[in-house]
Amino acid sequence: MAAIPHPVNEAGHLVIGGVGAMNIVAQFHTPVIVYDFADVRRRARAFRAAFDAAGVSYQVAYASKALSILAMYQVVLEEDLYVDVVSGGELYTALHAGVPPARIHFHGNNKSDAEMRYALEARVGCSVVDNMREVARLPQLAAEVFGAASTAPPTTEATGSAEASATATPPSPLAAANTVGIIPSSAAVSALPSPSAAALS
């Protein structure tokens, strides 16, 4: 999306949210970080309008790494966005800002077991699997948090007669993970062996 330029005043100074940059400096000194919430709202609505016009199912998520403070999360909620968090600290702040867990995506390629467990216990809407360690570890943590019944139910195969018992097939890590709202990132998926490679191993 193209940048939305901010105006300048008669003195040639940047104006942010109707306030001159030099006035901001005079009050808060430097360095200072300024966010124009009206601009944030315009951009959020532009994204949603584009997807609405396309008639597709979508979720627009705010990346918390840009600014993870209570006020920003409240604006994000008012604009009907989802929230992307990449650490336990960001998850904690989002939850305390009132973001519903179902509207949180837990990303990050260096999640600790404690952070993954925290996300599961909070029942975040989506945990993104970023590496092969998480492919194996998340289902284990999910079983610890929710109990063995939370993993994918075993599939059965008939053995050939009506009297024969069915044989349980253990679920794959990804299948088990998906039952608690976990999806693999493209990086993790690309690291999985292809069917032909698996056949040759």
PDB file of C-alpha atoms in Angstrom, residues 6-196:
ATOM      1  CA  HIS A   6       1.526  13.960   5.885  1.00  0.00           C
ATOM      2  CA  PRO A   7       1.121  17.674   5.222  1.00  0.00           C
ATOM      3  CA  VAL A   8       3.541  20.421   6.164  1.00  0.00           C
ATOM      4  CA  ASN A   9       2.706  23.785   7.690  1.00  0.00           C
ATOM      5  CA  GLU A  10       3.663  27.284   6.562  1.00  0.00           C
ATOM      6  CA  ALA A  11       7.106  26.893   8.124  1.00  0.00           C
ATOM      7  CA  GLY A  12       7.717  23.719   6.153  1.00  0.00           C
ATOM      8  CA  HIS A  13       7.493  21.520   9.250  1.00  0.00           C
ATOM      9  CA  LEU A  14       5.832  18.120   9.219  1.00  0.00           C
ATOM     10  CA  VAL A  15       2.286  17.987  10.611  1.00  0.00           C
ATOM     11  CA  ILE A  16       1.138  14.710  12.188  1.00  0.00           C
ATOM     12  CA  GLY A  17      -2.486  14.322  13.155  1.00  0.00           C
ATOM     13  CA  GLY A  18      -2.986  18.053  12.895  1.00  0.00           C
ATOM     14  CA  VAL A  19      -0.073  18.811  15.235  1.00  0.00           C
ATOM     15  CA  GLY A  20       3.162  20.395  14.053  1.00  0.00           C
ATOM     16  CA  ALA A  21       6.283  18.304  14.587  1.00  0.00           C
ATOM     17  CA  MET A  22       8.107  21.185  16.290  1.00  0.00           C
ATOM     18  CA  ASN A  23       5.248  21.541  18.775  1.00  0.00           C
ATOM     19  CA  ILE A  24       5.607  17.844  19.568  1.00  0.00           C
ATOM     20  CA  VAL A  25       9.359  18.265  20.057  1.00  0.00           C
ATOM     21  CA  ALA A  26       8.840  21.293  22.287  1.00  0.00           C
ATOM     22  CA  GLN A  27       6.520  19.325  24.560  1.00  0.00           C
ATOM     23  CA  PHE A  28       8.125  15.875  24.568  1.00  0.00           C
ATOM     24  CA  HIS A  29      11.712  16.523  23.373  1.00  0.00           C
ATOM     25  CA  THR A  30      13.563  13.992  21.227  1.00  0.00           C
ATOM     26  CA  PRO A  31      13.744  11.183  20.472  1.00  0.00           C
ATOM     27  CA  VAL A  32       9.977  10.761  20.330  1.00  0.00           C
ATOM     28  CA  ILE A  33       7.764   8.281  18.493  1.00  0.00           C
ATOM     29  CA  VAL A  34       4.443   9.604  17.225  1.00  0.00           C
ATOM     30  CA  TYR A  35       1.537   7.566  15.889  1.00  0.00           C
ATOM     31  CA  ASP A  36      -1.386   9.143  14.067  1.00  0.00           C
ATOM     32  CA  PHE A  37      -4.301   6.919  15.065  1.00  0.00           C
ATOM     33  CA  ALA A  38      -6.528   8.522  12.433  1.00  0.00           C
ATOM     34  CA  ASP A  39      -4.011   7.375   9.816  1.00  0.00           C
ATOM     35  CA  VAL A  40      -3.931   3.880  11.347  1.00  0.00           C
ATOM     36  CA  ARG A  41      -7.722   3.720  11.130  1.00  0.00           C
ATOM     37  CA  ARG A  42      -7.718   4.863   7.486  1.00  0.00           C
ATOM     38  CA  ARG A  43      -5.233   2.171   6.538  1.00  0.00           C
ATOM     39  CA  ALA A  44      -7.117  -0.534   8.435  1.00  0.00           C
ATOM     40  CA  ARG A  45     -10.356   0.402   6.694  1.00  0.00           C
ATOM     41  CA  ALA A  46      -8.630   0.487   3.301  1.00  0.00           C
ATOM     42  CA  PHE A  47      -7.373  -3.079   3.761  1.00  0.00           C
ATOM     43  CA  ARG A  48     -10.780  -4.335   4.858  1.00  0.00           C
ATOM     44  CA  ALA A  49     -12.557  -2.490   2.051  1.00  0.00           C
ATOM     45  CA  ALA A  50     -10.246  -4.050  -0.544  1.00  0.00           C
ATOM     46  CA  PHE A  51     -10.974  -7.583   0.668  1.00  0.00           C
ATOM     47  CA  ASP A  52     -14.690  -6.858   1.030  1.00  0.00           C
ATOM     48  CA  ALA A  53     -14.769  -5.639  -2.566  1.00  0.00           C
ATOM     49  CA  ALA A  54     -13.043  -8.843  -3.688  1.00  0.00           C
ATOM     50  CA  GLY A  55     -15.703 -10.917  -1.951  1.00  0.00           C
ATOM     51  CA  VAL A  56     -13.226 -13.248  -0.263  1.00  0.00           C
ATOM     52  CA  SER A  57     -12.933 -14.615   3.260  1.00  0.00           C
ATOM     53  CA  TYR A  58     -10.098 -12.879   5.082  1.00  0.00           C
ATOM     54  CA  GLN A  59      -8.523 -11.772   8.347  1.00  0.00           C
ATOM     55  CA  VAL A  60      -6.518  -8.544   8.489  1.00  0.00           C
ATOM     56  CA  ALA A  61      -4.069  -8.777  11.391  1.00  0.00           C
ATOM     57  CA  TYR A  62      -2.150  -5.948  13.032  1.00  0.00           C
ATOM     58  CA  ALA A  63       1.541  -6.814  13.573  1.00  0.00           C
ATOM     59  CA  SER A  64       2.198  -6.122  17.251  1.00  0.00           C
ATOM     60  CA  LYS A  65       5.933  -5.678  16.690  1.00  0.00           C
ATOM     61  CA  ALA A  66       5.122  -2.241  15.250  1.00  0.00           C
ATOM     62  CA  LEU A  67       3.765  -0.987  18.592  1.00  0.00           C
ATOM     63  CA  SER A  68       2.391  -3.252  21.315  1.00  0.00           C
ATOM     64  CA  ILE A  69       0.657  -0.906  23.752  1.00  0.00           C
ATOM     65  CA  LEU A  70      -2.851  -0.990  25.190  1.00  0.00           C
ATOM     66  CA  ALA A  71      -4.063   2.054  23.246  1.00  0.00           C
ATOM     67  CA  MET A  72      -3.013   0.586  19.892  1.00  0.00           C
ATOM     68  CA  TYR A  73      -4.721  -2.723  20.599  1.00  0.00           C
ATOM     69  CA  GLN A  74      -7.906  -0.864  21.495  1.00  0.00           C
ATOM     70  CA  VAL A  75      -7.827   0.968  18.152  1.00  0.00           C
ATOM     71  CA  VAL A  76      -7.203  -2.327  16.363  1.00  0.00           C
ATOM     72  CA  LEU A  77     -10.234  -3.874  18.062  1.00  0.00           C
ATOM     73  CA  GLU A  78     -12.419  -0.892  17.205  1.00  0.00           C
ATOM     74  CA  GLU A  79     -11.422  -1.346  13.550  1.00  0.00           C
ATOM     75  CA  ASP A  80     -12.363  -5.050  13.667  1.00  0.00           C
ATOM     76  CA  LEU A  81      -8.842  -6.328  12.989  1.00  0.00           C
ATOM     77  CA  TYR A  82      -7.060  -9.406  14.263  1.00  0.00           C
ATOM     78  CA  VAL A  83      -3.753  -9.234  16.144  1.00  0.00           C
ATOM     79  CA  ASP A  84      -0.449 -10.917  15.288  1.00  0.00           C
ATOM     80  CA  VAL A  85       1.864 -11.440  18.297  1.00  0.00           C
ATOM     81  CA  VAL A  86       5.367 -12.917  18.287  1.00  0.00           C
ATOM     82  CA  SER A  87       6.238 -13.234  21.980  1.00  0.00           C
ATOM     83  CA  GLY A  88       4.790 -13.978  25.371  1.00  0.00           C
ATOM     84  CA  GLY A  89       5.056 -10.298  26.255  1.00  0.00           C
ATOM     85  CA  GLU A  90       3.035  -9.192  23.240  1.00  0.00           C
ATOM     86  CA  LEU A  91       0.473 -11.915  23.934  1.00  0.00           C
ATOM     87  CA  TYR A  92       0.183 -10.779  27.565  1.00  0.00           C
ATOM     88  CA  THR A  93      -0.321  -7.146  26.533  1.00  0.00           C
ATOM     89  CA  ALA A  94      -2.894  -8.009  23.864  1.00  0.00           C
ATOM     90  CA  LEU A  95      -4.907 -10.122  26.299  1.00  0.00           C
ATOM     91  CA  HIS A  96      -4.807  -7.405  28.959  1.00  0.00           C
ATOM     92  CA  ALA A  97      -5.962  -4.870  26.363  1.00  0.00           C
ATOM     93  CA  GLY A  98      -9.084  -6.970  25.938  1.00  0.00           C
ATOM     94  CA  VAL A  99      -8.251  -8.639  22.626  1.00  0.00           C
ATOM     95  CA  PRO A 100     -10.324 -11.849  22.476  1.00  0.00           C
ATOM     96  CA  PRO A 101      -7.982 -14.864  22.278  1.00  0.00           C
ATOM     97  CA  ALA A 102      -9.846 -16.071  19.190  1.00  0.00           C
ATOM     98  CA  ARG A 103      -8.661 -12.937  17.348  1.00  0.00           C
ATOM     99  CA  ILE A 104      -4.971 -13.513  18.122  1.00  0.00           C
ATOM    100  CA  HIS A 105      -2.404 -15.145  15.808  1.00  0.00           C
ATOM    101  CA  PHE A 106       0.703 -16.353  17.661  1.00  0.00           C
ATOM    102  CA  HIS A 107       3.672 -16.167  15.290  1.00  0.00           C
ATOM    103  CA  GLY A 108       7.435 -16.048  15.844  1.00  0.00           C
ATOM    104  CA  ASN A 109      10.291 -18.361  14.869  1.00  0.00           C
ATOM    105  CA  ASN A 110      11.877 -18.601  18.321  1.00  0.00           C
ATOM    106  CA  LYS A 111       8.985 -19.461  20.635  1.00  0.00           C
ATOM    107  CA  SER A 112       9.912 -21.051  23.942  1.00  0.00           C
ATOM    108  CA  ASP A 113       7.955 -23.970  25.371  1.00  0.00           C
ATOM    109  CA  ALA A 114       6.630 -21.602  28.045  1.00  0.00           C
ATOM    110  CA  GLU A 115       5.331 -19.177  25.397  1.00  0.00           C
ATOM    111  CA  MET A 116       3.700 -21.928  23.350  1.00  0.00           C
ATOM    112  CA  ARG A 117       2.072 -23.320  26.485  1.00  0.00           C
ATOM    113  CA  TYR A 118       0.859 -19.826  27.434  1.00  0.00           C
ATOM    114  CA  ALA A 119      -0.750 -19.429  24.000  1.00  0.00           C
ATOM    115  CA  LEU A 120      -2.453 -22.809  24.288  1.00  0.00           C
ATOM    116  CA  GLU A 121      -3.718 -22.090  27.798  1.00  0.00           C
ATOM    117  CA  ALA A 122      -5.046 -18.728  26.602  1.00  0.00           C
ATOM    118  CA  ARG A 123      -6.725 -20.571  23.690  1.00  0.00           C
ATOM    119  CA  VAL A 124      -5.452 -18.206  21.012  1.00  0.00           C
ATOM    120  CA  GLY A 125      -7.269 -18.528  17.728  1.00  0.00           C
ATOM    121  CA  CYS A 126      -4.231 -19.494  15.671  1.00  0.00           C
ATOM    122  CA  SER A 127      -0.687 -20.595  16.483  1.00  0.00           C
ATOM    123  CA  VAL A 128       1.565 -20.489  13.422  1.00  0.00           C
ATOM    124  CA  VAL A 129       4.127 -23.293  13.248  1.00  0.00           C
ATOM    125  CA  ASP A 130       7.375 -21.631  12.173  1.00  0.00           C
ATOM    126  CA  ASN A 131       9.883 -24.477  12.234  1.00  0.00           C
ATOM    127  CA  MET A 132      10.189 -28.237  12.419  1.00  0.00           C
ATOM    128  CA  ARG A 133      10.794 -28.220  16.180  1.00  0.00           C
ATOM    129  CA  GLU A 134       7.347 -26.698  16.669  1.00  0.00           C
ATOM    130  CA  VAL A 135       5.785 -29.265  14.343  1.00  0.00           C
ATOM    131  CA  ALA A 136       6.813 -31.917  16.857  1.00  0.00           C
ATOM    132  CA  ARG A 137       6.560 -29.921  20.091  1.00  0.00           C
ATOM    133  CA  LEU A 138       3.192 -28.171  19.822  1.00  0.00           C
ATOM    134  CA  PRO A 139       1.078 -31.348  19.750  1.00  0.00           C
ATOM    135  CA  GLN A 140       2.973 -32.584  22.819  1.00  0.00           C
ATOM    136  CA  LEU A 141       2.269 -29.351  24.675  1.00  0.00           C
ATOM    137  CA  ALA A 142      -1.363 -29.413  23.536  1.00  0.00           C
ATOM    138  CA  ALA A 143      -1.757 -32.900  24.973  1.00  0.00           C
ATOM    139  CA  GLU A 144      -0.255 -31.703  28.273  1.00  0.00           C
ATOM    140  CA  VAL A 145      -2.525 -28.651  28.422  1.00  0.00           C
ATOM    141  CA  PHE A 146      -5.791 -30.157  27.206  1.00  0.00           C
ATOM    142  CA  GLY A 147      -5.251 -33.842  27.852  1.00  0.00           C
ATOM    143  CA  ALA A 148      -4.682 -36.659  25.402  1.00  0.00           C
ATOM    144  CA  ALA A 149      -8.264 -36.370  24.146  1.00  0.00           C
ATOM    145  CA  SER A 150      -7.444 -32.976  22.625  1.00  0.00           C
ATOM    146  CA  THR A 151      -5.269 -34.482  19.917  1.00  0.00           C
ATOM    147  CA  ALA A 152      -6.741 -35.771  16.691  1.00  0.00           C
ATOM    148  CA  PRO A 153      -8.918 -38.845  17.222  1.00  0.00           C
ATOM    149  CA  PRO A 154      -7.398 -42.054  15.874  1.00  0.00           C
ATOM    150  CA  THR A 155      -8.542 -43.178  12.485  1.00  0.00           C
ATOM    151  CA  THR A 156      -9.653 -46.757  12.024  1.00  0.00           C
ATOM    152  CA  GLU A 157      -9.236 -49.337   9.339  1.00  0.00           C
ATOM    153  CA  ALA A 158     -11.451 -52.387   8.926  1.00  0.00           C
ATOM    154  CA  THR A 159      -9.442 -55.590   9.008  1.00  0.00           C
ATOM    155  CA  GLY A 160     -11.679 -57.550   6.645  1.00  0.00           C
ATOM    156  CA  SER A 161     -14.486 -59.039   8.702  1.00  0.00           C
ATOM    157  CA  ALA A 162     -17.430 -57.693  10.636  1.00  0.00           C
ATOM    158  CA  GLU A 163     -16.151 -59.284  13.835  1.00  0.00           C
ATOM    159  CA  ALA A 164     -12.604 -57.978  13.486  1.00  0.00           C
ATOM    160  CA  SER A 165     -11.565 -55.046  15.639  1.00  0.00           C
ATOM    161  CA  ALA A 166     -10.459 -51.769  14.071  1.00  0.00           C
ATOM    162  CA  THR A 167      -6.808 -50.776  14.110  1.00  0.00           C
ATOM    163  CA  ALA A 168      -5.974 -47.339  15.494  1.00  0.00           C
ATOM    164  CA  THR A 169      -3.592 -45.195  13.452  1.00  0.00           C
ATOM    165  CA  PRO A 170      -1.691 -42.538  15.452  1.00  0.00           C
ATOM    166  CA  PRO A 171      -2.365 -39.004  14.193  1.00  0.00           C
ATOM    167  CA  SER A 172       0.422 -37.068  12.535  1.00  0.00           C
ATOM    168  CA  PRO A 173       1.881 -34.105  14.460  1.00  0.00           C
ATOM    169  CA  LEU A 174       0.229 -31.635  12.081  1.00  0.00           C
ATOM    170  CA  ALA A 175      -3.144 -33.377  12.317  1.00  0.00           C
ATOM    171  CA  ALA A 176      -2.968 -33.343  16.106  1.00  0.00           C
ATOM    172  CA  ALA A 177      -1.886 -29.713  16.158  1.00  0.00           C
ATOM    173  CA  ASN A 178      -4.683 -28.574  13.873  1.00  0.00           C
ATOM    174  CA  THR A 179      -7.307 -29.713  16.368  1.00  0.00           C
ATOM    175  CA  VAL A 180      -6.234 -26.860  18.649  1.00  0.00           C
ATOM    176  CA  GLY A 181      -6.138 -24.189  15.959  1.00  0.00           C
ATOM    177  CA  ILE A 182      -2.518 -24.495  14.890  1.00  0.00           C
ATOM    178  CA  ILE A 183      -1.418 -24.026  11.298  1.00  0.00           C
ATOM    179  CA  PRO A 184       2.016 -24.494   9.732  1.00  0.00           C
ATOM    180  CA  SER A 185       3.855 -21.555   8.232  1.00  0.00           C
ATOM    181  CA  SER A 186       5.190 -21.805   4.698  1.00  0.00           C
ATOM    182  CA  ALA A 187       8.704 -22.242   6.093  1.00  0.00           C
ATOM    183  CA  ALA A 188       7.715 -25.306   8.100  1.00  0.00           C
ATOM    184  CA  VAL A 189       5.731 -26.798   5.243  1.00  0.00           C
ATOM    185  CA  SER A 190       8.601 -26.344   2.795  1.00  0.00           C
ATOM    186  CA  ALA A 191      10.867 -28.247   5.185  1.00  0.00           C
ATOM    187  CA  LEU A 192       8.610 -31.303   5.195  1.00  0.00           C
ATOM    188  CA  PRO A 193       9.833 -34.145   2.960  1.00  0.00           C
ATOM    189  CA  SER A 194       7.982 -34.602  -0.295  1.00  0.00           C
ATOM    190  CA  PRO A 195       6.180 -37.931  -0.849  1.00  0.00           C
ATOM    191  CA  SER A 196       8.819 -38.963  -3.393  1.00  0.00           C
TER     192      SER A 196
END
